Short mmCIF file of C-alpha atoms and ligand atoms in Angstrom, two decimals:
data_model
loop_
_atom_site.label_atom_id
_atom_site.label_comp_id
_atom_site.label_asym_id
_atom_site.label_seq_id
_atom_site.Cartn_x
_atom_site.Cartn_y
_atom_site.Cartn_z
CA MET A 1 81.69 -155.57 207.61
CA SER A 2 80.05 -152.19 207.70
CA ARG A 3 83.16 -150.92 209.40
CA GLN A 4 85.34 -152.28 206.66
CA ILE A 5 83.16 -150.66 204.04
CA SER A 6 83.21 -147.36 205.83
CA TRP A 7 86.98 -147.65 206.16
CA LEU A 8 87.26 -148.42 202.47
CA GLY A 9 84.88 -145.57 201.86
CA THR A 10 86.94 -143.15 203.84
CA PHE A 11 90.09 -144.40 202.19
CA GLY A 12 88.41 -144.07 198.79
CA VAL A 13 87.31 -140.56 199.54
CA LEU A 14 90.79 -139.77 200.73
CA LEU A 15 92.24 -141.19 197.55
CA ILE A 16 89.87 -139.19 195.45
CA VAL A 17 90.55 -136.01 197.39
CA THR A 18 94.28 -136.55 197.16
CA GLY A 19 94.04 -137.28 193.48
CA PHE A 20 91.93 -134.16 192.91
CA GLY A 21 94.21 -132.10 195.05
CA LEU A 22 97.20 -133.11 192.99
CA ALA A 23 95.29 -132.51 189.79
CA MET A 24 94.23 -129.09 191.08
CA LEU A 25 97.81 -128.30 191.99
CA ARG A 26 98.83 -129.12 188.46
CA GLU A 27 95.81 -127.30 186.96
CA PRO A 28 97.11 -123.70 186.75
CA SER A 29 100.20 -124.63 184.76
CA ARG A 30 98.10 -126.90 182.51
CA GLN A 31 95.65 -124.05 181.96
CA ILE A 32 98.46 -121.67 181.15
CA GLU A 33 99.85 -124.17 178.67
CA ALA A 34 96.43 -124.60 177.06
CA ALA A 35 95.96 -120.84 176.88
CA GLU A 36 99.40 -120.48 175.33
CA ASP A 37 98.54 -123.13 172.74
CA ILE A 38 95.37 -121.25 171.82
CA ARG A 39 97.30 -118.00 171.62
CA SER A 40 100.00 -119.40 169.34
CA ALA A 41 97.36 -121.00 167.11
CA ALA A 42 95.63 -117.60 166.87
CA ILE A 43 98.91 -115.85 166.08
CA ALA A 44 99.72 -118.43 163.39
CA GLU A 45 96.25 -118.00 161.85
CA GLY A 46 96.50 -114.22 162.15
CA THR A 47 99.90 -114.28 160.44
CA ASP A 48 98.54 -116.10 157.40
CA LEU A 49 95.46 -113.88 157.22
CA TYR A 50 97.59 -110.78 157.56
CA VAL A 51 100.02 -111.86 154.84
CA LYS A 52 97.18 -112.50 152.42
CA ASN A 53 94.96 -109.52 153.23
CA CYS A 54 96.82 -106.71 154.91
CA ILE A 55 100.46 -106.42 153.85
CA THR A 56 99.65 -104.54 150.66
CA CYS A 57 98.79 -101.51 152.72
CA HIS A 58 100.29 -102.11 156.14
CA GLY A 59 103.56 -103.74 155.01
CA ALA A 60 105.20 -107.09 155.73
CA ASN A 61 106.53 -105.75 159.02
CA GLY A 62 103.48 -103.69 159.89
CA GLU A 63 105.55 -100.66 158.89
CA GLY A 64 102.87 -99.14 156.63
CA VAL A 65 103.34 -98.94 152.84
CA ALA A 66 103.42 -95.49 151.23
CA ALA A 67 100.64 -93.41 152.76
CA TYR A 68 99.07 -96.26 154.78
CA PRO A 69 99.40 -96.33 158.57
CA VAL A 70 101.91 -98.39 160.59
CA LEU A 71 100.53 -101.18 162.77
CA ASN A 72 103.81 -102.14 164.45
CA SER A 73 103.93 -99.09 166.75
CA GLU A 74 103.56 -99.25 170.52
CA GLY A 75 100.49 -97.03 170.13
CA VAL A 76 98.61 -99.53 167.96
CA ARG A 77 99.89 -102.53 169.89
CA SER A 78 98.62 -101.16 173.17
CA MET A 79 95.30 -100.06 171.69
CA ASP A 80 92.26 -101.56 173.37
CA ALA A 81 91.54 -105.02 171.88
CA ASP A 82 87.89 -104.06 171.30
CA MET A 83 88.94 -100.97 169.41
CA LEU A 84 91.28 -102.99 167.17
CA TYR A 85 88.59 -105.61 166.66
CA HIS A 86 86.04 -102.96 165.62
CA THR A 87 88.49 -101.29 163.22
CA ILE A 88 89.12 -104.57 161.39
CA GLU A 89 85.50 -105.71 161.65
CA ARG A 90 83.88 -102.50 160.42
CA GLY A 91 86.71 -100.67 158.69
CA ARG A 92 87.07 -96.90 158.94
CA TYR A 93 84.37 -94.97 157.18
CA ASN A 94 85.43 -93.28 153.96
CA THR A 95 89.01 -94.63 153.97
CA ALA A 96 90.77 -97.47 152.15
CA MET A 97 90.38 -99.47 155.38
CA THR A 98 87.28 -101.46 154.44
CA ALA A 99 85.17 -103.68 156.69
CA TYR A 100 86.62 -107.20 156.88
CA SER A 101 84.02 -109.03 158.95
CA VAL A 102 81.49 -111.22 157.12
CA ASN A 103 78.85 -109.46 159.25
CA GLU A 104 79.79 -106.25 157.48
CA GLY A 105 80.05 -107.69 153.99
CA GLY A 106 83.72 -108.62 154.29
CA ILE A 107 85.53 -111.94 154.07
CA LEU A 108 86.66 -112.79 157.63
CA THR A 109 84.85 -114.65 160.41
CA GLN A 110 84.76 -113.23 163.95
CA ALA A 111 87.37 -115.78 165.02
CA GLN A 112 89.64 -114.70 162.17
CA VAL A 113 89.28 -111.02 163.09
CA SER A 114 90.19 -111.96 166.70
CA SER A 115 93.26 -113.80 165.46
CA LEU A 116 94.37 -110.66 163.63
CA VAL A 117 93.93 -108.65 166.84
CA THR A 118 95.99 -111.23 168.76
CA LEU A 119 98.68 -111.03 166.09
CA ILE A 120 98.83 -107.23 166.12
CA GLN A 121 99.02 -107.17 169.91
CA SER A 122 101.70 -109.87 169.97
CA GLY A 123 103.96 -107.73 167.78
CA THR A 124 105.58 -110.81 166.18
CA TRP A 125 106.32 -108.98 162.93
CA ALA A 126 109.52 -110.89 162.17
CA ASN A 127 107.42 -114.04 161.75
CA VAL A 128 104.97 -112.20 159.53
CA SER A 129 107.65 -111.05 157.12
CA ALA A 130 109.25 -114.52 157.18
CA ARG A 131 105.89 -116.05 156.27
CA ALA A 132 105.42 -113.45 153.52
CA ALA A 133 108.84 -114.33 152.11
CA GLU A 134 107.98 -118.03 152.28
CA LEU A 135 104.83 -117.39 150.23
CA ASN A 136 106.82 -115.16 147.90
CA LEU A 137 104.70 -112.15 148.86
CA MET A 138 107.56 -110.05 150.20
CA PRO A 139 107.25 -106.41 149.25
CA PRO A 140 110.28 -105.18 147.33
CA GLN A 141 110.42 -101.38 147.09
CA MET A 142 107.72 -99.15 145.69
CA VAL A 143 108.59 -98.44 142.06
CA SER A 144 111.18 -95.74 142.47
CA ILE A 145 114.15 -94.23 140.71
CA GLU A 146 117.70 -94.08 142.04
CA ILE A 147 119.16 -90.61 141.60
CA PRO A 148 122.77 -90.86 140.35
CA PRO A 149 125.07 -89.16 142.94
CA GLU A 150 126.56 -86.83 140.30
CA THR A 151 123.05 -85.62 139.41
CA LEU A 152 122.33 -84.98 143.08
CA ALA A 153 125.59 -83.02 143.37
CA VAL A 154 124.55 -80.73 140.48
CA VAL A 155 121.14 -80.18 142.10
CA GLN A 156 122.80 -79.30 145.40
CA SER A 157 124.90 -76.63 143.73
CA LEU A 158 121.77 -74.71 142.61
CA PRO A 159 120.11 -71.95 144.73
CA SER A 160 118.20 -73.69 147.62
CA GLY A 161 120.03 -76.79 146.39
CA ASP A 162 119.64 -78.82 149.58
CA ARG A 163 115.88 -78.42 149.63
CA LEU A 164 115.65 -79.16 145.90
CA ALA A 165 117.80 -82.26 146.32
CA ASN A 166 115.60 -83.41 149.19
CA GLY A 167 112.46 -82.71 147.12
CA LEU A 168 113.87 -84.61 144.16
CA THR A 169 114.73 -87.58 146.37
CA VAL A 170 111.20 -87.68 147.80
CA TYR A 171 109.80 -87.36 144.30
CA ALA A 172 112.03 -90.11 142.84
CA GLU A 173 111.02 -92.48 145.61
CA ASN A 174 107.30 -91.86 145.69
CA CYS A 175 105.91 -90.07 142.68
CA THR A 176 107.73 -91.18 139.52
CA SER A 177 105.69 -94.32 138.88
CA CYS A 178 102.63 -92.16 138.19
CA HIS A 179 103.92 -88.68 137.33
CA GLY A 180 106.93 -89.79 135.26
CA ALA A 181 110.66 -89.66 135.87
CA ASN A 182 110.86 -85.90 135.25
CA GLY A 183 107.35 -84.76 136.08
CA GLU A 184 106.27 -85.13 132.45
CA GLY A 185 103.17 -87.17 133.37
CA THR A 186 102.13 -90.67 132.27
CA SER A 187 98.92 -92.31 131.08
CA ILE A 188 98.00 -92.58 134.77
CA ALA A 189 98.65 -89.11 136.11
CA PRO A 190 99.07 -85.55 134.86
CA ALA A 191 102.37 -83.70 134.32
CA LEU A 192 103.68 -81.78 137.32
CA ASN A 193 106.38 -79.85 135.42
CA SER A 194 104.12 -77.67 133.28
CA ALA A 195 103.86 -73.88 133.23
CA GLU A 196 100.09 -74.40 133.16
CA LEU A 197 100.15 -76.11 136.56
CA ARG A 198 102.44 -73.45 138.02
CA SER A 199 100.10 -70.66 136.98
CA ARG A 200 96.91 -72.49 138.01
CA LEU A 201 98.05 -73.63 141.46
CA THR A 202 99.75 -71.73 144.27
CA ASP A 203 102.38 -73.47 146.40
CA ASN A 204 99.76 -73.83 149.11
CA ASP A 205 97.38 -75.53 146.65
CA VAL A 206 100.07 -77.99 145.62
CA ALA A 207 100.99 -78.74 149.24
CA ARG A 208 97.32 -79.27 150.11
CA ILE A 209 96.80 -81.69 147.18
CA ILE A 210 99.84 -83.72 148.23
CA GLN A 211 98.70 -83.72 151.85
CA GLN A 212 95.09 -84.60 151.20
CA GLY A 213 95.18 -86.44 147.88
CA VAL A 214 92.44 -86.15 145.28
CA PRO A 215 89.37 -88.14 146.39
CA ALA A 216 88.22 -90.96 144.08
CA THR A 217 91.50 -91.01 142.13
CA VAL A 218 94.73 -92.95 142.69
CA MET A 219 96.31 -89.76 144.03
CA SER A 220 96.29 -90.71 147.69
CA SER A 221 96.92 -88.60 150.76
CA TRP A 222 100.63 -88.42 151.62
CA GLU A 223 100.11 -86.78 154.99
CA ARG A 224 101.05 -89.90 156.94
CA ALA A 225 103.87 -91.01 154.65
CA LEU A 226 105.78 -87.74 154.29
CA THR A 227 106.83 -85.06 156.79
CA THR A 228 105.72 -81.45 156.33
CA GLU A 229 109.31 -80.61 155.39
CA GLN A 230 109.40 -83.32 152.70
CA ILE A 231 106.13 -82.05 151.25
CA THR A 232 107.41 -78.45 151.26
CA ASP A 233 110.57 -79.56 149.47
CA VAL A 234 108.60 -81.41 146.77
CA VAL A 235 106.54 -78.25 146.30
CA ILE A 236 109.80 -76.30 145.80
CA LEU A 237 110.85 -78.91 143.22
CA ILE A 238 107.54 -78.58 141.35
CA ARG A 239 107.97 -74.81 141.34
CA CYS A 240 111.58 -74.99 140.05
CA TRP A 241 111.43 -77.85 137.59
CA ASP A 242 112.43 -75.65 134.65
CA ASP A 243 115.67 -74.72 136.45
CA LEU A 244 116.55 -78.41 136.68
CA ALA A 245 115.87 -78.92 132.99
CA ALA A 246 117.89 -75.78 132.18
CA ASN A 247 120.83 -77.32 134.06
CA GLY A 248 120.50 -80.55 132.10
CA ILE A 249 119.21 -82.51 135.09
CA GLN A 250 117.18 -85.53 133.94
CA LEU A 251 116.30 -88.63 135.89
CA PRO A 252 116.52 -91.97 134.03
CA GLN A 253 113.20 -93.17 132.55
CA LEU A 254 111.42 -96.22 133.94
CA GLN A 255 111.57 -99.04 131.42
CA PRO A 256 108.28 -100.68 130.45
CA GLN A 257 108.34 -104.46 130.89
CA ALA A 258 107.95 -106.95 128.06
CA ILE A 259 105.42 -109.61 128.96
CA ASP A 260 106.60 -113.20 128.99
CA ARG A 261 103.78 -115.51 127.89
CA SER A 262 105.46 -118.87 128.34
CA PRO A 263 103.32 -121.67 129.80
CA GLU A 264 105.52 -121.60 132.95
CA THR A 265 104.84 -117.88 133.47
CA ILE A 266 101.11 -118.36 132.89
CA ALA A 267 101.09 -121.24 135.40
CA ALA A 268 102.98 -119.11 137.94
CA GLY A 269 100.52 -116.26 137.37
CA HIS A 270 97.60 -118.64 137.85
CA GLN A 271 99.05 -119.87 141.13
CA MET A 272 99.68 -116.33 142.35
CA PHE A 273 96.17 -115.31 141.33
CA ASN A 274 94.58 -118.15 143.28
CA LEU A 275 96.72 -117.29 146.29
CA VAL A 276 96.06 -113.57 146.58
CA CYS A 277 93.28 -112.52 144.20
CA SER A 278 90.75 -115.35 144.20
CA GLN A 279 89.35 -114.56 147.63
CA CYS A 280 87.75 -111.50 146.02
CA HIS A 281 87.76 -112.22 142.27
CA GLY A 282 86.84 -115.88 142.64
CA THR A 283 88.64 -119.06 141.65
CA ASP A 284 89.87 -118.68 138.06
CA GLY A 285 88.61 -115.09 138.05
CA TYR A 286 84.89 -115.76 137.73
CA GLY A 287 84.10 -113.06 140.33
CA THR A 288 82.42 -113.11 143.75
CA LYS A 289 80.13 -110.67 145.44
CA LEU A 290 83.24 -108.85 146.66
CA ALA A 291 84.84 -108.14 143.29
CA PRO A 292 84.04 -108.29 139.57
CA ALA A 293 84.82 -111.20 137.25
CA LEU A 294 88.10 -110.72 135.38
CA ASN A 295 87.52 -113.87 133.37
CA ASN A 296 85.19 -112.14 130.94
CA LYS A 297 85.63 -111.11 127.34
CA THR A 298 84.34 -107.56 127.67
CA PHE A 299 86.94 -106.68 130.30
CA LEU A 300 89.81 -108.50 128.60
CA THR A 301 89.25 -107.11 125.10
CA GLN A 302 88.82 -103.56 126.36
CA LYS A 303 91.93 -103.43 128.54
CA SER A 304 95.51 -103.59 127.26
CA ASP A 305 98.17 -105.50 129.20
CA GLU A 306 99.64 -102.19 130.39
CA VAL A 307 96.29 -100.99 131.69
CA ILE A 308 95.62 -104.26 133.53
CA ALA A 309 99.14 -104.19 135.02
CA ASN A 310 98.56 -100.60 136.15
CA ILE A 311 95.23 -101.40 137.79
CA ILE A 312 96.85 -104.28 139.64
CA SER A 313 99.85 -102.29 140.79
CA LEU A 314 97.95 -99.13 141.71
CA GLY A 315 94.67 -100.58 142.95
CA VAL A 316 91.37 -98.71 142.73
CA THR A 317 91.21 -95.96 145.36
CA GLY A 318 88.05 -95.89 147.43
CA THR A 319 87.34 -99.59 146.83
CA SER A 320 88.76 -102.71 148.43
CA MET A 321 90.98 -103.32 145.37
CA PRO A 322 94.43 -102.95 146.90
CA ALA A 323 97.51 -101.46 145.25
CA TRP A 324 99.76 -104.49 144.80
CA SER A 325 102.91 -102.68 143.69
CA GLY A 326 103.89 -102.43 147.34
CA TYR A 327 104.44 -106.11 147.62
CA LEU A 328 104.14 -108.12 144.44
CA ARG A 329 107.23 -107.88 142.27
CA ASP A 330 106.69 -106.45 138.78
CA ALA A 331 107.47 -109.91 137.41
CA ASP A 332 104.61 -111.38 139.49
CA ILE A 333 102.19 -108.71 138.32
CA TYR A 334 103.14 -109.40 134.71
CA ALA A 335 102.76 -113.15 135.27
CA ILE A 336 99.23 -112.50 136.54
CA VAL A 337 98.55 -110.33 133.47
CA ALA A 338 99.84 -113.14 131.23
CA TYR A 339 97.53 -115.57 133.05
CA LEU A 340 94.48 -113.28 132.74
CA ARG A 341 95.27 -112.72 129.04
CA SER A 342 95.43 -116.48 128.53
CA LEU A 343 91.77 -116.69 129.60
CA GLU A 344 90.60 -114.34 126.85
CA PRO A 345 89.88 -116.92 124.10
CA THR A 346 87.57 -118.95 126.36
CA ALA A 347 86.19 -116.20 128.63
CA PRO A 348 82.41 -115.77 128.93
CA ALA A 349 81.25 -112.81 126.83
CA VAL A 350 79.43 -110.86 129.53
CA ALA A 351 80.73 -109.64 132.87
CA ASN A 352 79.25 -111.08 136.00
CA MET A 353 77.44 -108.05 137.42
CA THR A 354 76.99 -109.13 141.02
CA VAL A 355 79.44 -106.68 142.48
CA GLY A 356 78.90 -103.62 144.60
CA LYS A 357 81.56 -101.28 145.83
CA PRO A 358 82.30 -101.82 149.50
C1 LIG B 401 93.69 -100.94 150.87
C2 LIG B 401 94.53 -100.61 152.00
C3 LIG B 401 94.30 -101.33 153.33
C4 LIG B 401 94.24 -102.69 153.55
C5 LIG B 401 94.32 -103.82 152.54
C6 LIG B 401 94.10 -102.84 154.99
N1 LIG B 401 94.08 -101.62 155.60
FE1 LIG B 401 94.03 -101.30 157.60
N2 LIG B 401 94.03 -99.30 157.27
C7 LIG B 401 94.08 -98.69 156.04
C8 LIG B 401 93.95 -97.25 156.22
C9 LIG B 401 93.94 -96.20 155.12
C10 LIG B 401 93.84 -97.03 157.61
C11 LIG B 401 93.67 -95.69 158.33
C12 LIG B 401 92.21 -95.36 158.38
C13 LIG B 401 91.99 -94.03 159.08
O1 LIG B 401 92.36 -93.01 158.49
O2 LIG B 401 91.49 -94.06 160.20
C14 LIG B 401 93.90 -98.34 158.23
C15 LIG B 401 93.84 -98.53 159.60
C16 LIG B 401 93.97 -99.75 160.23
C17 LIG B 401 94.05 -99.95 161.65
C18 LIG B 401 93.99 -98.85 162.69
C19 LIG B 401 95.36 -98.24 162.84
C20 LIG B 401 95.34 -97.00 163.72
O3 LIG B 401 96.44 -96.45 163.91
O4 LIG B 401 94.29 -96.59 164.18
C21 LIG B 401 94.16 -101.29 161.87
C22 LIG B 401 94.27 -101.98 163.22
C23 LIG B 401 94.16 -101.93 160.57
N3 LIG B 401 94.05 -100.96 159.60
C24 LIG B 401 94.26 -103.28 160.39
C25 LIG B 401 94.17 -103.89 159.15
C26 LIG B 401 94.15 -105.33 158.97
C27 LIG B 401 94.24 -106.36 160.08
C28 LIG B 401 94.05 -105.55 157.63
C29 LIG B 401 93.90 -106.87 156.90
C30 LIG B 401 92.80 -107.69 157.31
C31 LIG B 401 94.03 -104.25 156.98
N4 LIG B 401 94.09 -103.28 157.93
C32 LIG B 401 93.99 -104.06 155.61
C33 LIG B 401 94.23 -99.31 154.82
C34 LIG B 401 94.20 -100.67 154.62
C1 LIG B 402 99.41 -93.91 142.18
C2 LIG B 402 99.66 -92.84 141.26
C3 LIG B 402 100.12 -91.52 141.84
C4 LIG B 402 101.18 -91.32 142.70
C5 LIG B 402 102.14 -92.36 143.25
C6 LIG B 402 101.23 -89.92 142.91
N1 LIG B 402 100.23 -89.29 142.24
FE1 LIG B 402 99.90 -87.30 142.20
N2 LIG B 402 98.27 -87.58 141.04
C7 LIG B 402 97.86 -88.79 140.52
C8 LIG B 402 96.67 -88.58 139.73
C9 LIG B 402 95.88 -89.65 139.00
C10 LIG B 402 96.38 -87.21 139.78
C11 LIG B 402 95.22 -86.49 139.12
C12 LIG B 402 94.04 -86.48 140.05
C13 LIG B 402 92.85 -85.78 139.42
O1 LIG B 402 92.21 -86.40 138.58
O2 LIG B 402 92.64 -84.60 139.78
C14 LIG B 402 97.42 -86.59 140.60
C15 LIG B 402 97.49 -85.26 140.87
C16 LIG B 402 98.54 -84.65 141.51
C17 LIG B 402 98.69 -83.21 141.66
C18 LIG B 402 97.73 -82.15 141.12
C19 LIG B 402 98.05 -81.94 139.67
C20 LIG B 402 97.11 -80.98 139.00
O3 LIG B 402 97.40 -80.66 137.81
O4 LIG B 402 96.11 -80.58 139.58
C21 LIG B 402 99.85 -83.01 142.33
C22 LIG B 402 100.45 -81.69 142.72
C23 LIG B 402 100.42 -84.32 142.62
N3 LIG B 402 99.59 -85.29 142.10
C24 LIG B 402 101.60 -84.53 143.28
C25 LIG B 402 102.10 -85.77 143.60
C26 LIG B 402 103.30 -85.98 144.36
C27 LIG B 402 104.20 -84.90 144.88
C28 LIG B 402 103.43 -87.33 144.50
C29 LIG B 402 104.50 -88.09 145.28
C30 LIG B 402 104.64 -87.71 146.66
C31 LIG B 402 102.35 -87.96 143.80
N4 LIG B 402 101.55 -86.99 143.28
C32 LIG B 402 102.18 -89.31 143.71
C33 LIG B 402 98.46 -90.01 140.75
C34 LIG B 402 99.53 -90.24 141.57
C1 LIG B 403 90.01 -107.36 148.92
C2 LIG B 403 89.39 -107.71 147.65
C3 LIG B 403 90.25 -107.71 146.40
C4 LIG B 403 91.42 -108.39 146.20
C5 LIG B 403 92.18 -109.26 147.18
C6 LIG B 403 91.78 -108.14 144.83
N1 LIG B 403 90.86 -107.32 144.24
FE1 LIG B 403 90.92 -106.67 142.31
N2 LIG B 403 89.22 -105.59 142.62
C7 LIG B 403 88.50 -105.57 143.80
C8 LIG B 403 87.32 -104.72 143.62
C9 LIG B 403 86.25 -104.43 144.66
C10 LIG B 403 87.39 -104.23 142.29
C11 LIG B 403 86.40 -103.29 141.61
C12 LIG B 403 86.86 -101.86 141.85
C13 LIG B 403 85.91 -100.87 141.22
O1 LIG B 403 84.80 -100.76 141.73
O2 LIG B 403 86.31 -100.25 140.24
C14 LIG B 403 88.59 -104.79 141.70
C15 LIG B 403 89.01 -104.52 140.41
C16 LIG B 403 90.06 -105.16 139.78
C17 LIG B 403 90.42 -104.98 138.39
C18 LIG B 403 89.72 -104.05 137.40
C19 LIG B 403 88.49 -104.75 136.90
C20 LIG B 403 87.69 -103.91 135.93
O3 LIG B 403 86.64 -104.40 135.50
O4 LIG B 403 88.10 -102.77 135.61
C21 LIG B 403 91.49 -105.80 138.14
C22 LIG B 403 92.22 -105.98 136.84
C23 LIG B 403 91.79 -106.47 139.39
N3 LIG B 403 90.91 -106.05 140.36
C24 LIG B 403 92.81 -107.39 139.55
C25 LIG B 403 93.15 -107.97 140.74
C26 LIG B 403 94.27 -108.86 140.91
C27 LIG B 403 95.18 -109.34 139.80
C28 LIG B 403 94.32 -109.18 142.23
C29 LIG B 403 95.36 -110.02 142.93
C30 LIG B 403 96.75 -109.62 142.74
C31 LIG B 403 93.21 -108.52 142.89
N4 LIG B 403 92.53 -107.80 141.96
C32 LIG B 403 92.90 -108.67 144.23
C33 LIG B 403 88.80 -106.25 144.96
C34 LIG B 403 89.91 -107.05 145.16
#
């Protein structure tokens, strides 16, 4: 009897050991699978977070919009994970890169910041831009002007024509939305074609302003977006603008948009607002501690549609309010304006004052 038990016991132990052994043999591949599942879940979460929070500045392919840095480079991808984590968690002091972690007054949990790091290191940018397109958040181009080829040919025939043509191209692509099609200035930014500017600023001054930007204004630093040669050529353009005018060279004006206020547009604007603005401005625009209420009468009566559209497309430099022109289409921005305007009749009279700048 005792023998039988011991035999059974030994057999049992053997069974268990064999079973375990097999399980252990299978374990590494199961662990790898589990780790891969966790990684893809993190990348999927990171993709959504990135599309909603980061593409305005860093682009739908991590390519960097305007003067903002690229994230899809080998350099960033191979950066230490801790370093990436800290950059997103704490932001970079005194830049538009604000702190995103809730610990630092931002909106993302530690797990969400980690997912963003996993995404950046995975380099799966094609999925990011596909997701952005799916959510209709694909950046078109920055507002820019096409130079007609015959105009460019006339410019090229002038003294230092190639450099002027290059300067004009850079200008048409990057500067017209604020400084006007022909450097005449707009309500947002001063003229660059005036004799006053040419006598007040040397070429070096102008180059320095373009390189460094003007702090606390929407004039951002172009150092990362443009090469030294491109900046020099824009400076030549600013110096020679009168010669262009004298040769009849004019770029076409940007057309202001008429705002469609149909219920469908307002509904689309509302949906867009809740998708990309409400995380800071609150559901239906009542404000959060991250950003002021927009659903308030004081703000809405004081600001024209054009001004609101400009704030949305240009952002507020030095705060976490992004410039949306990089990736919302003008039509989307105007739909949001139509939505905000539709709140005016019922908006609370006084702004919610709970907001601090980040
Ligand atoms: C309003 C614009 C803006 C937004 C939105 C933004 N960033 Fe940035 N980001 C910047 C700027 C500007 C820098 C460069 C800061 C500096 O000069 O060091 C930067 C730098 C970075 C860097 C470091 C790149 C390097 O080469 O060192 C990472 C990583 C980064 N951002 C990730 C993110 C992520 C992830 C998000 C979204 C959660 C995000 N950023 C949202 C403006 C922005
Ligand atoms: C988002 C809007 C915006 C864009 C885009 C922009 N600027 Fe500006 N720029 C401004 C504003 C606003 C100022 C005035 C800043 C201030 O208050 O001093 C300014 C100032 C300047 C000045 C100094 C003017 C003066 O009278 O002191 C120069 C030069 C300049 N910008 C060149 C450029 C060039 C070149 C580009 C394109 C590469 C460009 N800007 C793109 C908004 C913009
Ligand atoms: C990451 C947070 C964030 C997001 C997302 C965001 N904003 Fe803002 N927004 C701000 C902050 C912060 C301010 C206040 C800036 C300041 O101090 O002047 C602001 C200011 C504004 C203002 C000017 C308010 C005023 O009283 O002058 C408008 C209009 C605005 N945002 C619209 C939008 C719209 C529309 C969206 C979505 C397309 C959006 N914002 C998304 C943070 C955000």
